[in-house]
mmCIF file with all atom_site columns, C-alpha atoms in Angstrom:
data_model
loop_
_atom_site.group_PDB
_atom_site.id
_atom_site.type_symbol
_atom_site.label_atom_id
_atom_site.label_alt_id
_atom_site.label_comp_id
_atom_site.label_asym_id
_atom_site.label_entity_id
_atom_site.label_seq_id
_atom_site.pdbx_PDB_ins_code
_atom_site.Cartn_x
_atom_site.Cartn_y
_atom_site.Cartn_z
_atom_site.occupancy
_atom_site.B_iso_or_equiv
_atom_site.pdbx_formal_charge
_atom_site.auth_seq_id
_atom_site.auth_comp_id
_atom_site.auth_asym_id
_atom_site.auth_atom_id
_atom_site.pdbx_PDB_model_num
ATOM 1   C CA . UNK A 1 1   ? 38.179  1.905   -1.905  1.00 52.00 ? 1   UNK A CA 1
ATOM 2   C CA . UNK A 1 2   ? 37.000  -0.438  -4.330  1.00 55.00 ? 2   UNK A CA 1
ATOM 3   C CA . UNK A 1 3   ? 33.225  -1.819  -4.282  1.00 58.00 ? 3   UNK A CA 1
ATOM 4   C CA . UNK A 1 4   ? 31.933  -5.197  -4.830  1.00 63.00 ? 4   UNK A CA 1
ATOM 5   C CA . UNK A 1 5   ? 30.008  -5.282  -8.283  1.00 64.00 ? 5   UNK A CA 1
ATOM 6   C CA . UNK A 1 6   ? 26.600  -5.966  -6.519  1.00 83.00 ? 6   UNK A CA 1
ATOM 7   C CA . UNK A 1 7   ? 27.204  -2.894  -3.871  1.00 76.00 ? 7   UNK A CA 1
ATOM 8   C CA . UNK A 1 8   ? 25.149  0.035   -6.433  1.00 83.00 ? 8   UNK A CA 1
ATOM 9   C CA . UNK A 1 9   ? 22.219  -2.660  -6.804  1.00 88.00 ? 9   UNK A CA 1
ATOM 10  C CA . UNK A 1 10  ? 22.428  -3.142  -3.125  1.00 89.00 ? 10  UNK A CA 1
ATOM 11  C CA . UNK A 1 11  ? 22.203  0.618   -2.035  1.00 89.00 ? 11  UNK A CA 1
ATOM 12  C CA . UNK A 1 12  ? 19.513  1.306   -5.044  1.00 89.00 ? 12  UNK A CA 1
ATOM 13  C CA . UNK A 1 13  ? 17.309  -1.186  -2.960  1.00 91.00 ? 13  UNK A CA 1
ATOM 14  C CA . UNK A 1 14  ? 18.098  0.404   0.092   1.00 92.00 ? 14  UNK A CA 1
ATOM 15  C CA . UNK A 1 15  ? 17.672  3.533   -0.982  1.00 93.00 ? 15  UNK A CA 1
ATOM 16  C CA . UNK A 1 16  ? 13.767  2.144   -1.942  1.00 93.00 ? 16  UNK A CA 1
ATOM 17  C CA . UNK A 1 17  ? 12.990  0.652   1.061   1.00 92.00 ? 17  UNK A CA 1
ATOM 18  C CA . UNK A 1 18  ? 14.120  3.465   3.337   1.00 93.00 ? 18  UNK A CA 1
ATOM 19  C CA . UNK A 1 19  ? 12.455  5.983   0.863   1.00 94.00 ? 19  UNK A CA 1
ATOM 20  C CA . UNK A 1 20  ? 8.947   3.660   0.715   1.00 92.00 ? 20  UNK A CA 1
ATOM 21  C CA . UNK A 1 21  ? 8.691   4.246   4.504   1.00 92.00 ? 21  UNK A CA 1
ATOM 22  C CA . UNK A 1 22  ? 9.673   8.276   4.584   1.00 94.00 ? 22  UNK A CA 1
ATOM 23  C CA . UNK A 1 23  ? 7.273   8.751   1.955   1.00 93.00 ? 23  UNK A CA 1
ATOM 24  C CA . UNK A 1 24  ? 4.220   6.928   3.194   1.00 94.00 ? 24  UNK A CA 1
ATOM 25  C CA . UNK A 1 25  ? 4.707   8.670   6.798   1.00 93.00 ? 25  UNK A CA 1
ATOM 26  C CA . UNK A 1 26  ? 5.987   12.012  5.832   1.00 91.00 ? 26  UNK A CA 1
ATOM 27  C CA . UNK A 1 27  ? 4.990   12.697  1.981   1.00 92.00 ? 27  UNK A CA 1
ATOM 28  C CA . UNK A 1 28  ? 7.112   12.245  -0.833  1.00 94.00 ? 28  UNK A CA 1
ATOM 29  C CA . UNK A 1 29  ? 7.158   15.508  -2.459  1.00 92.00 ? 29  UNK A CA 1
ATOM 30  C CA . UNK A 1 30  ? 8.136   17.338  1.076   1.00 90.00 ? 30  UNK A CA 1
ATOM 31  C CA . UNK A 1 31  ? 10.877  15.246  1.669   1.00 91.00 ? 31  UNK A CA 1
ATOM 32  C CA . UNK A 1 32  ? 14.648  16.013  -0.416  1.00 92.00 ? 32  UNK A CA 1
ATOM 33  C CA . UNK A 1 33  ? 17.254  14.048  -1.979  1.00 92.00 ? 33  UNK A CA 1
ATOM 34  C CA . UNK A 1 34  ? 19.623  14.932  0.730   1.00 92.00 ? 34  UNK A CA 1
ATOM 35  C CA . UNK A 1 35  ? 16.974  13.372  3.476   1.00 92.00 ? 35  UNK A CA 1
ATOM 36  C CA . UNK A 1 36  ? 16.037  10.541  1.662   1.00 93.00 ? 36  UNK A CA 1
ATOM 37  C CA . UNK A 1 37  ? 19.946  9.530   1.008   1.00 93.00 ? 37  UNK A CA 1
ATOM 38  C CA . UNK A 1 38  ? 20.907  10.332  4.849   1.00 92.00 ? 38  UNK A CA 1
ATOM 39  C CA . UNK A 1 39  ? 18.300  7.712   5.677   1.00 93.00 ? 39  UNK A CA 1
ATOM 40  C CA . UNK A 1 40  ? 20.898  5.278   4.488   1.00 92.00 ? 40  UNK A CA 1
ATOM 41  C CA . UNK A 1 41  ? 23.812  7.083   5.743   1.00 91.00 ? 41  UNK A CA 1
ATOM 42  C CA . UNK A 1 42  ? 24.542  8.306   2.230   1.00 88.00 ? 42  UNK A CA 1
ATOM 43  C CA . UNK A 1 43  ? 25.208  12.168  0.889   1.00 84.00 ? 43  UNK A CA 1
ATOM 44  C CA . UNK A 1 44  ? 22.480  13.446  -1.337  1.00 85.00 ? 44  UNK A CA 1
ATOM 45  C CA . UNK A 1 45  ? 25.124  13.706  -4.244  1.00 84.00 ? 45  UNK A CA 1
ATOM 46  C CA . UNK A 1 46  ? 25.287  10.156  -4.468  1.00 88.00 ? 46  UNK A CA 1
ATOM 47  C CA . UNK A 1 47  ? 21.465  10.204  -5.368  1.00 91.00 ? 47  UNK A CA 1
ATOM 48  C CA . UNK A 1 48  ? 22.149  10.561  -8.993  1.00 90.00 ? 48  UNK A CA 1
ATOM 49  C CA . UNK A 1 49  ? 24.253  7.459   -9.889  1.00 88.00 ? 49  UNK A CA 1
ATOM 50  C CA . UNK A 1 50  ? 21.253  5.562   -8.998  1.00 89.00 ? 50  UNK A CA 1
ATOM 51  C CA . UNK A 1 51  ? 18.071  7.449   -10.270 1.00 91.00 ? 51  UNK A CA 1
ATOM 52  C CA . UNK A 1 52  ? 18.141  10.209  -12.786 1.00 92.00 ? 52  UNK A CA 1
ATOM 53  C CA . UNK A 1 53  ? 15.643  12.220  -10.920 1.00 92.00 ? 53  UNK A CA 1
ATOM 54  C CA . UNK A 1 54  ? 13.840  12.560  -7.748  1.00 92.00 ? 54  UNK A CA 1
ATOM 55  C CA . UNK A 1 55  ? 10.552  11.023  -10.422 1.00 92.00 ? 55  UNK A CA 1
ATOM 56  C CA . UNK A 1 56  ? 12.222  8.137   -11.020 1.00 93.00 ? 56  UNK A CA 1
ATOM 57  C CA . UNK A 1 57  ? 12.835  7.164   -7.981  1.00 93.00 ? 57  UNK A CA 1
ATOM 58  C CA . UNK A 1 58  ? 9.223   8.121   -6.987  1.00 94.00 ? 58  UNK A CA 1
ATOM 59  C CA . UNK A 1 59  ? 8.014   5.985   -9.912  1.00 94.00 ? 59  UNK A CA 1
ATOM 60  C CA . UNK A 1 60  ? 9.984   3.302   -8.800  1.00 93.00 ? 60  UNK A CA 1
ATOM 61  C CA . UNK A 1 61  ? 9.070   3.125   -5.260  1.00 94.00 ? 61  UNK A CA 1
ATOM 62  C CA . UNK A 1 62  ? 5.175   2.992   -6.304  1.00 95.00 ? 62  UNK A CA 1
ATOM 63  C CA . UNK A 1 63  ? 5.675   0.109   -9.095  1.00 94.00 ? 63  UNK A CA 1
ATOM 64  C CA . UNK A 1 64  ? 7.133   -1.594  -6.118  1.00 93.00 ? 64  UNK A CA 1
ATOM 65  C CA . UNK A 1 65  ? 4.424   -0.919  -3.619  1.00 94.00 ? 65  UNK A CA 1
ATOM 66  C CA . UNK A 1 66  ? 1.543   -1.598  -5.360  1.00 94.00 ? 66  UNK A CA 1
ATOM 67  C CA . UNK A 1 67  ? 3.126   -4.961  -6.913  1.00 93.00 ? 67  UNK A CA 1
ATOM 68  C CA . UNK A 1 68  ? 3.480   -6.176  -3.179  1.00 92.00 ? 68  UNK A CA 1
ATOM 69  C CA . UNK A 1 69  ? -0.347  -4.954  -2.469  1.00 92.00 ? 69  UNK A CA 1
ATOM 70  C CA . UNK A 1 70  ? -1.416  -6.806  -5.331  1.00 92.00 ? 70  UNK A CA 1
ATOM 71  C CA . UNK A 1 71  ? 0.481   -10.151 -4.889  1.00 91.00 ? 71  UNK A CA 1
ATOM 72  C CA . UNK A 1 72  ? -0.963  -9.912  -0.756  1.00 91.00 ? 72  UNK A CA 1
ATOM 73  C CA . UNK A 1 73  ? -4.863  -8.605  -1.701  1.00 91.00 ? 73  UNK A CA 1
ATOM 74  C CA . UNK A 1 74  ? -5.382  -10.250 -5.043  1.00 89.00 ? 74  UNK A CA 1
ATOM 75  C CA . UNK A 1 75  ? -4.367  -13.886 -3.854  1.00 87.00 ? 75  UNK A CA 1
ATOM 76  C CA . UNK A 1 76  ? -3.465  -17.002 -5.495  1.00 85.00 ? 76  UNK A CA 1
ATOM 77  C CA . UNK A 1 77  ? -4.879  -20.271 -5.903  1.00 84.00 ? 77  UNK A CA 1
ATOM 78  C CA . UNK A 1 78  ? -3.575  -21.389 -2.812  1.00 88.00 ? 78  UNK A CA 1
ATOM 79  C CA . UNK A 1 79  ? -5.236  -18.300 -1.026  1.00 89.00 ? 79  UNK A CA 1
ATOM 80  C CA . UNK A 1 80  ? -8.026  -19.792 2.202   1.00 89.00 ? 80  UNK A CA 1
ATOM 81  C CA . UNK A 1 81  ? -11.620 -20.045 1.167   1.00 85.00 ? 81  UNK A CA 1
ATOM 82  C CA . UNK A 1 82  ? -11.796 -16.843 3.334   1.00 88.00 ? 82  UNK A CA 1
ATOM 83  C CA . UNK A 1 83  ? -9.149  -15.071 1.872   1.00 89.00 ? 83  UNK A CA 1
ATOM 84  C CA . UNK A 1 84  ? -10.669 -11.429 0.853   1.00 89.00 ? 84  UNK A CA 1
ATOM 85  C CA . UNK A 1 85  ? -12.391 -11.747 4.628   1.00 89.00 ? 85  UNK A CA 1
ATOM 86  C CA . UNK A 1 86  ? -9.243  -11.775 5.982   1.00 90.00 ? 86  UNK A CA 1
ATOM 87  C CA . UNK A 1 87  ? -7.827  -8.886  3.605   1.00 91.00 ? 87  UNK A CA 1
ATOM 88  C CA . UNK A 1 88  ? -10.437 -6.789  4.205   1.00 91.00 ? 88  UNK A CA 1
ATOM 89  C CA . UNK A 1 89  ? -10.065 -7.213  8.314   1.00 92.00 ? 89  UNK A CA 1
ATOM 90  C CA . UNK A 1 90  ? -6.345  -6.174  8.258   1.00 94.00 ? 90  UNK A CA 1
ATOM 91  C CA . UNK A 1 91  ? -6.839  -3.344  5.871   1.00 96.00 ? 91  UNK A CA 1
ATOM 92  C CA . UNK A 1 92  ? -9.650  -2.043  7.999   1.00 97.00 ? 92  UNK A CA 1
ATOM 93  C CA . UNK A 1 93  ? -7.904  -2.310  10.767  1.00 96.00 ? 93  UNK A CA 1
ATOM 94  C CA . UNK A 1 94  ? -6.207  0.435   13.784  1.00 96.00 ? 94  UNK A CA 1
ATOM 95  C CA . UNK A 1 95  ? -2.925  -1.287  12.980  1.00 97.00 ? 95  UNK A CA 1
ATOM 96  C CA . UNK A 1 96  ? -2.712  -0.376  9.568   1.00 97.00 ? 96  UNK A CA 1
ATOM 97  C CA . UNK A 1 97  ? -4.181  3.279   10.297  1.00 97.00 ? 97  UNK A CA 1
ATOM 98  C CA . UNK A 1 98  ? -1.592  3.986   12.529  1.00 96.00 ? 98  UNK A CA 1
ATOM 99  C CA . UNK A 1 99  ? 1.379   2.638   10.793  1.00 96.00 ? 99  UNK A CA 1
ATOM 100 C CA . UNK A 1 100 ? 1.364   4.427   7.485   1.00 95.00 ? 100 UNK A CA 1
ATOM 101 C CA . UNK A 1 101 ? 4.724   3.282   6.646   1.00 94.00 ? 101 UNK A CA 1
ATOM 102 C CA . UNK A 1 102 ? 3.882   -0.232  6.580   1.00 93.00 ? 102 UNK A CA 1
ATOM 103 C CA . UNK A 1 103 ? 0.455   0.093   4.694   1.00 94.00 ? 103 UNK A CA 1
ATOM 104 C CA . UNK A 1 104 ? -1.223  0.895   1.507   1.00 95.00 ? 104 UNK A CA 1
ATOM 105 C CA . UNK A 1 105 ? 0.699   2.853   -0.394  1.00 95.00 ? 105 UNK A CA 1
ATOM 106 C CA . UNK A 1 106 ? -2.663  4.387   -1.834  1.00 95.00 ? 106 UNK A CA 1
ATOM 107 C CA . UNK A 1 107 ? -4.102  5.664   1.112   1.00 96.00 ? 107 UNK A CA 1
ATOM 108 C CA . UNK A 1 108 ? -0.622  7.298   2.086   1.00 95.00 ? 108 UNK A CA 1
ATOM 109 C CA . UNK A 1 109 ? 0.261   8.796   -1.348  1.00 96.00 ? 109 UNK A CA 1
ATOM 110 C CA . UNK A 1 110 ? -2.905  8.759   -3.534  1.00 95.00 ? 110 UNK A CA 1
ATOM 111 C CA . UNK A 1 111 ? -2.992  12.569  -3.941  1.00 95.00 ? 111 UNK A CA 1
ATOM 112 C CA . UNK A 1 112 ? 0.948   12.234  -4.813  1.00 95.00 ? 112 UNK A CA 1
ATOM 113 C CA . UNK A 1 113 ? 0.136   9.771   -7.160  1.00 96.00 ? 113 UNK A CA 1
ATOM 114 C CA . UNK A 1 114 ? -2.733  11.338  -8.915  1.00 95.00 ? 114 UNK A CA 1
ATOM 115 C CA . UNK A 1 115 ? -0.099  14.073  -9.822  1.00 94.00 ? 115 UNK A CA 1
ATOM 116 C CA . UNK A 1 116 ? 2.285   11.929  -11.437 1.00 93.00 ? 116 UNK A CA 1
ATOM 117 C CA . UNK A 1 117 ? 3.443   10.851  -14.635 1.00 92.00 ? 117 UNK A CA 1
ATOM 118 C CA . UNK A 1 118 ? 1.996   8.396   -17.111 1.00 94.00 ? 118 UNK A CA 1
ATOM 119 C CA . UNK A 1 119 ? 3.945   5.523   -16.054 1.00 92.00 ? 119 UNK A CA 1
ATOM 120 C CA . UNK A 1 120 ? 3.065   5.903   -12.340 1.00 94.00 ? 120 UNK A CA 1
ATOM 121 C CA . UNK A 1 121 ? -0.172  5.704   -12.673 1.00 95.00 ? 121 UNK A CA 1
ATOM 122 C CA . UNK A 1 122 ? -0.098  3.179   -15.451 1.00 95.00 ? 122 UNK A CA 1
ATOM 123 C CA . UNK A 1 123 ? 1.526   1.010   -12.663 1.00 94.00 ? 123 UNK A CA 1
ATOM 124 C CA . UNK A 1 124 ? -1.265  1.493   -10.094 1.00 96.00 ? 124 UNK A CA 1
ATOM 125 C CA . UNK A 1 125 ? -4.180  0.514   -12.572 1.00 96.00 ? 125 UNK A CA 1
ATOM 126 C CA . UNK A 1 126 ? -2.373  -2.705  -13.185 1.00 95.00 ? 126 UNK A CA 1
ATOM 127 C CA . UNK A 1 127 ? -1.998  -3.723  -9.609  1.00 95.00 ? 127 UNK A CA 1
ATOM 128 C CA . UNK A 1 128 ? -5.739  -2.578  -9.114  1.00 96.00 ? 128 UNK A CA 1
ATOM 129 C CA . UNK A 1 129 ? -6.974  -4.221  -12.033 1.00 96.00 ? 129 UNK A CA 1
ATOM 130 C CA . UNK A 1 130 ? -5.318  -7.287  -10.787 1.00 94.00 ? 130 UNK A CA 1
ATOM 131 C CA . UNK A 1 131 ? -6.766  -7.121  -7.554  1.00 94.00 ? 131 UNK A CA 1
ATOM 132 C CA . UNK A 1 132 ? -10.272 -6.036  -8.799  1.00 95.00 ? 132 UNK A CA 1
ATOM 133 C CA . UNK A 1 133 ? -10.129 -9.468  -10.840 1.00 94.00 ? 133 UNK A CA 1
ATOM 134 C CA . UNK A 1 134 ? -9.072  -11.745 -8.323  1.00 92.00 ? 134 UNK A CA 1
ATOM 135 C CA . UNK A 1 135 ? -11.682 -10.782 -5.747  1.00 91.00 ? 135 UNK A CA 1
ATOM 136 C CA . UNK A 1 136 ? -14.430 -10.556 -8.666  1.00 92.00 ? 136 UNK A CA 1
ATOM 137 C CA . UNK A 1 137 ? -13.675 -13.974 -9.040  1.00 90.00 ? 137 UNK A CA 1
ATOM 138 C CA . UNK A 1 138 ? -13.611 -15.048 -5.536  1.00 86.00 ? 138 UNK A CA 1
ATOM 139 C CA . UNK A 1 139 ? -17.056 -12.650 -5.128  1.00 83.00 ? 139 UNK A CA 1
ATOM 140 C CA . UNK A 1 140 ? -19.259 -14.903 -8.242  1.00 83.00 ? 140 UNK A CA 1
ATOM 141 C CA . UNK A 1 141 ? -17.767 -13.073 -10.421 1.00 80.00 ? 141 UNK A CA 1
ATOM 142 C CA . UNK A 1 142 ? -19.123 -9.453  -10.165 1.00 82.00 ? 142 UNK A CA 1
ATOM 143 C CA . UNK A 1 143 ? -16.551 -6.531  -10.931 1.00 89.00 ? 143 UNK A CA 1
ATOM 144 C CA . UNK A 1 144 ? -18.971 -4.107  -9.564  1.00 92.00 ? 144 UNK A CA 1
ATOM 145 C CA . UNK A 1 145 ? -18.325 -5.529  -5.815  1.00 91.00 ? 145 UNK A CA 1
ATOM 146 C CA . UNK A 1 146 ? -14.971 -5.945  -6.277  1.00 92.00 ? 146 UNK A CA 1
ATOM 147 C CA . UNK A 1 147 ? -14.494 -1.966  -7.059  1.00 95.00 ? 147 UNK A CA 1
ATOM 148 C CA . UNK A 1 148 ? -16.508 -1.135  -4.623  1.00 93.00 ? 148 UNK A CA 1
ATOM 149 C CA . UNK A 1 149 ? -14.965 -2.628  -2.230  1.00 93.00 ? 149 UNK A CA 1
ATOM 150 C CA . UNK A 1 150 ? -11.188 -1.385  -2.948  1.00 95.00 ? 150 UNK A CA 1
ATOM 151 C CA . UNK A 1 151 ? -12.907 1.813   -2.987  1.00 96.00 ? 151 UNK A CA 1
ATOM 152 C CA . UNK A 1 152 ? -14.472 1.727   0.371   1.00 95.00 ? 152 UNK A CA 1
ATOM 153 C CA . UNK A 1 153 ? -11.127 -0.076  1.537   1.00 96.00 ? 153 UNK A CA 1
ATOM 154 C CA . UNK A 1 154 ? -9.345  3.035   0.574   1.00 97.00 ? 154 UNK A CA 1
ATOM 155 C CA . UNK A 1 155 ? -11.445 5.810   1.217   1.00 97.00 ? 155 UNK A CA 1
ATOM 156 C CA . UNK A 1 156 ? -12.146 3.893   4.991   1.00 97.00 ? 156 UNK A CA 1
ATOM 157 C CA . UNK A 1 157 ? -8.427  3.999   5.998   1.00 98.00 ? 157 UNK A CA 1
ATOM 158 C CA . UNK A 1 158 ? -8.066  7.411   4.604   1.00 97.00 ? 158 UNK A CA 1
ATOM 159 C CA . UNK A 1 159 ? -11.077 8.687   6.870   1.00 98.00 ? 159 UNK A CA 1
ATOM 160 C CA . UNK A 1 160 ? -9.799  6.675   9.739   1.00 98.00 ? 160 UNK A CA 1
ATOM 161 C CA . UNK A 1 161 ? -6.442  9.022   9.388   1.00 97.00 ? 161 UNK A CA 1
ATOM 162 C CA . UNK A 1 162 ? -8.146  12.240  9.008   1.00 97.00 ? 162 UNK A CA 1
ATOM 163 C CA . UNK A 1 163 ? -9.612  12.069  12.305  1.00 97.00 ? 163 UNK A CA 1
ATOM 164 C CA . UNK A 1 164 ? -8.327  13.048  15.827  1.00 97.00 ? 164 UNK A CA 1
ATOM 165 C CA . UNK A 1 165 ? -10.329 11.054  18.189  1.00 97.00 ? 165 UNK A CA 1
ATOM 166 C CA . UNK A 1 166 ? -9.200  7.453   18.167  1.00 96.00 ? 166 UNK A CA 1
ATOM 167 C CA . UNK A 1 167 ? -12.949 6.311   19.260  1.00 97.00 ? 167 UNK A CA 1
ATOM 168 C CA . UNK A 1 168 ? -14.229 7.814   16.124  1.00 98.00 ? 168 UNK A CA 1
ATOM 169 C CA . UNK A 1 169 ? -11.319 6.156   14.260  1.00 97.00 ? 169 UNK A CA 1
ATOM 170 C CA . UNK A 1 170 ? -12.531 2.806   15.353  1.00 97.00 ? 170 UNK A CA 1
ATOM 171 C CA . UNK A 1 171 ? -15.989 3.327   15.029  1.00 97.00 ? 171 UNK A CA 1
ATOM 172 C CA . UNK A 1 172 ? -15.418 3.863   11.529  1.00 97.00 ? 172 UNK A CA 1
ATOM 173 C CA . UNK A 1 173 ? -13.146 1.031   10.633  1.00 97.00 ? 173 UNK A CA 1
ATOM 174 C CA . UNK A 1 174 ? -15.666 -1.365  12.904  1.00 96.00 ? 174 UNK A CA 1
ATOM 175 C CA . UNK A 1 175 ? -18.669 0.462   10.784  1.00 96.00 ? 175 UNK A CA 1
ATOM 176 C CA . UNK A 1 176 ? -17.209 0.008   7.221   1.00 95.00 ? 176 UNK A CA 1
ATOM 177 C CA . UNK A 1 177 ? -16.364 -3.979  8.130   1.00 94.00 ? 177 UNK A CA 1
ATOM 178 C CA . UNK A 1 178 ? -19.824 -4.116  9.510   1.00 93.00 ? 178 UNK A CA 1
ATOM 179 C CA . UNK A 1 179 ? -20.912 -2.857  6.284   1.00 93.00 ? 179 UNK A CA 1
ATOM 180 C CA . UNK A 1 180 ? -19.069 -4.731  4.174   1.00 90.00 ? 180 UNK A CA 1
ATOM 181 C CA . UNK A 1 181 ? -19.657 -7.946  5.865   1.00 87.00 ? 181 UNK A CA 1
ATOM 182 C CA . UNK A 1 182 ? -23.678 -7.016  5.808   1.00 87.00 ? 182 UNK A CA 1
ATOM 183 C CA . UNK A 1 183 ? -23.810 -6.191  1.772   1.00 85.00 ? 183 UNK A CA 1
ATOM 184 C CA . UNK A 1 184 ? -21.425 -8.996  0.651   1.00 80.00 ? 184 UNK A CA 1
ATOM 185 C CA . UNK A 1 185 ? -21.732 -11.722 3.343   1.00 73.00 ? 185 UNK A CA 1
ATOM 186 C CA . UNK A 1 186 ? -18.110 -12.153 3.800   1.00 69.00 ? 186 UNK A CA 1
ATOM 187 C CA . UNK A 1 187 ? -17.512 -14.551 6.452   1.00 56.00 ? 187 UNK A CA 1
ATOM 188 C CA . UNK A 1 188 ? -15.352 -13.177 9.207   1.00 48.00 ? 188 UNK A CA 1
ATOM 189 C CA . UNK A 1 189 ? -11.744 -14.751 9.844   1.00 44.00 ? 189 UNK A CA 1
ATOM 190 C CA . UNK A 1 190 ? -10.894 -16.724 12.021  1.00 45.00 ? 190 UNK A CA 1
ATOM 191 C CA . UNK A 1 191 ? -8.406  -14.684 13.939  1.00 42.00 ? 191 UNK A CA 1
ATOM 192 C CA . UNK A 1 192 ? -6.927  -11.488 12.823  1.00 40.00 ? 192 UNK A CA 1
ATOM 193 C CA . UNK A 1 193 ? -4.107  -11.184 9.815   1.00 41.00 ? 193 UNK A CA 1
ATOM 194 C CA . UNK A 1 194 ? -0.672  -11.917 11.330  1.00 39.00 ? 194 UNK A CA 1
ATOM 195 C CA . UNK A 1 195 ? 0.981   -9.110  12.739  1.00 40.00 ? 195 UNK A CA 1
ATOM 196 C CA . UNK A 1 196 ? -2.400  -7.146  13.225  1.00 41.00 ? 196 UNK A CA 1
ATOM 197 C CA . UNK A 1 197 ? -4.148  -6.127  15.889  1.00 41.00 ? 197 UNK A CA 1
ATOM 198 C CA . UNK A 1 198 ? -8.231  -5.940  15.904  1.00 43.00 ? 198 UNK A CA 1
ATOM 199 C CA . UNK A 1 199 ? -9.359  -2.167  15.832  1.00 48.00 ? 199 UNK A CA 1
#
């Protein structure tokens, strides 16, 4: 059976966004090649004509994930008025605690990540650098606030997930957007991010 020329860039992305999803839920390192490739009906023998290792693929999938968090947190010149407001209340929010797969790959994978190579981490402190100037800019300019408040962005959600009771949970994602809002004076959104629902 022959393949059509675009069918190994076509499973390589598959292959991504399946393994972006197992990874943030489940952990990367505890999952194998044969699991990852059977999420896209593939035999883990096939995994090698489209990484070279299990690292590279890992590598890959976090260049990708933190180039999407940075092109939807840092903005753009046609971002709201309001636009880290509204960042902040989906981050901070139950939705995004409980779906793992869909969020930050940071709070999912940051231990992972610490561990890696050079080039994976190289990667992440672009994308936060990025976001850390955007909202600096948006916040008069200091790059204090703006790390501070990835930080407590991060370290928030990963709280919120350490915890078993869900009324704790949402006391601390309502406390750390009370907090923010209080210290920075971020006006609130008008109504939730799309496709999130209020803690």
């Amino acid at each position: 059976m022959r393949y059509s020329s675009t069918h190994k860039q076509e499973v390589r992305e598959k292959l991504l966004a399946s393994s972006r999803a197992i990874a943030k839920s489940g952990g990367f390192e505890a999952t194998g090649v044969d699991a990852l490739m059977g999420a896209i009906g593939m035999t883990g023998g096939a995994f090698y004509s489209h990484f070279p290792s299990k690292q590279a693929l890992f590598e890959a999938l976090i260049s990708e994930e933190v180039d999407n968090s940075a092109d939807m947190l840092a903005g753009n010149e046609n971002s709201p008025a309001d636009h880290v407001a509204r960042c902040l209340r989906g981050y901070l929010s139950s939705f995004h605690v409980d779906n793992a797969d869909k969020g930050c790959a940071l709070t999912a994978l940051g231990p992972e990540i610490a561990r890696a190579g050079p080039g994976v981490r190289k990667a992440v402190e672009a994308s936060l650098k990025r976001t850390q100037k955007n909202w600096s800019d948006r916040l008069g300019g200091d790059s204090d606030d703006a790390w501070a408040l990835i930080s407590q962005c991060v370290g928030a959600v990963v709280l919120a997930r350490s915890v078993e009771s869900e009324k704790t949970r949402k006391e601390l994602l309502a406390a750390s957007r009370r907090f923010i809002d209080k210290v920075y004076a971020l006006e609130p959104p008008c109504a939730t991010s799309a496709g999130h629902k209020k803690a």
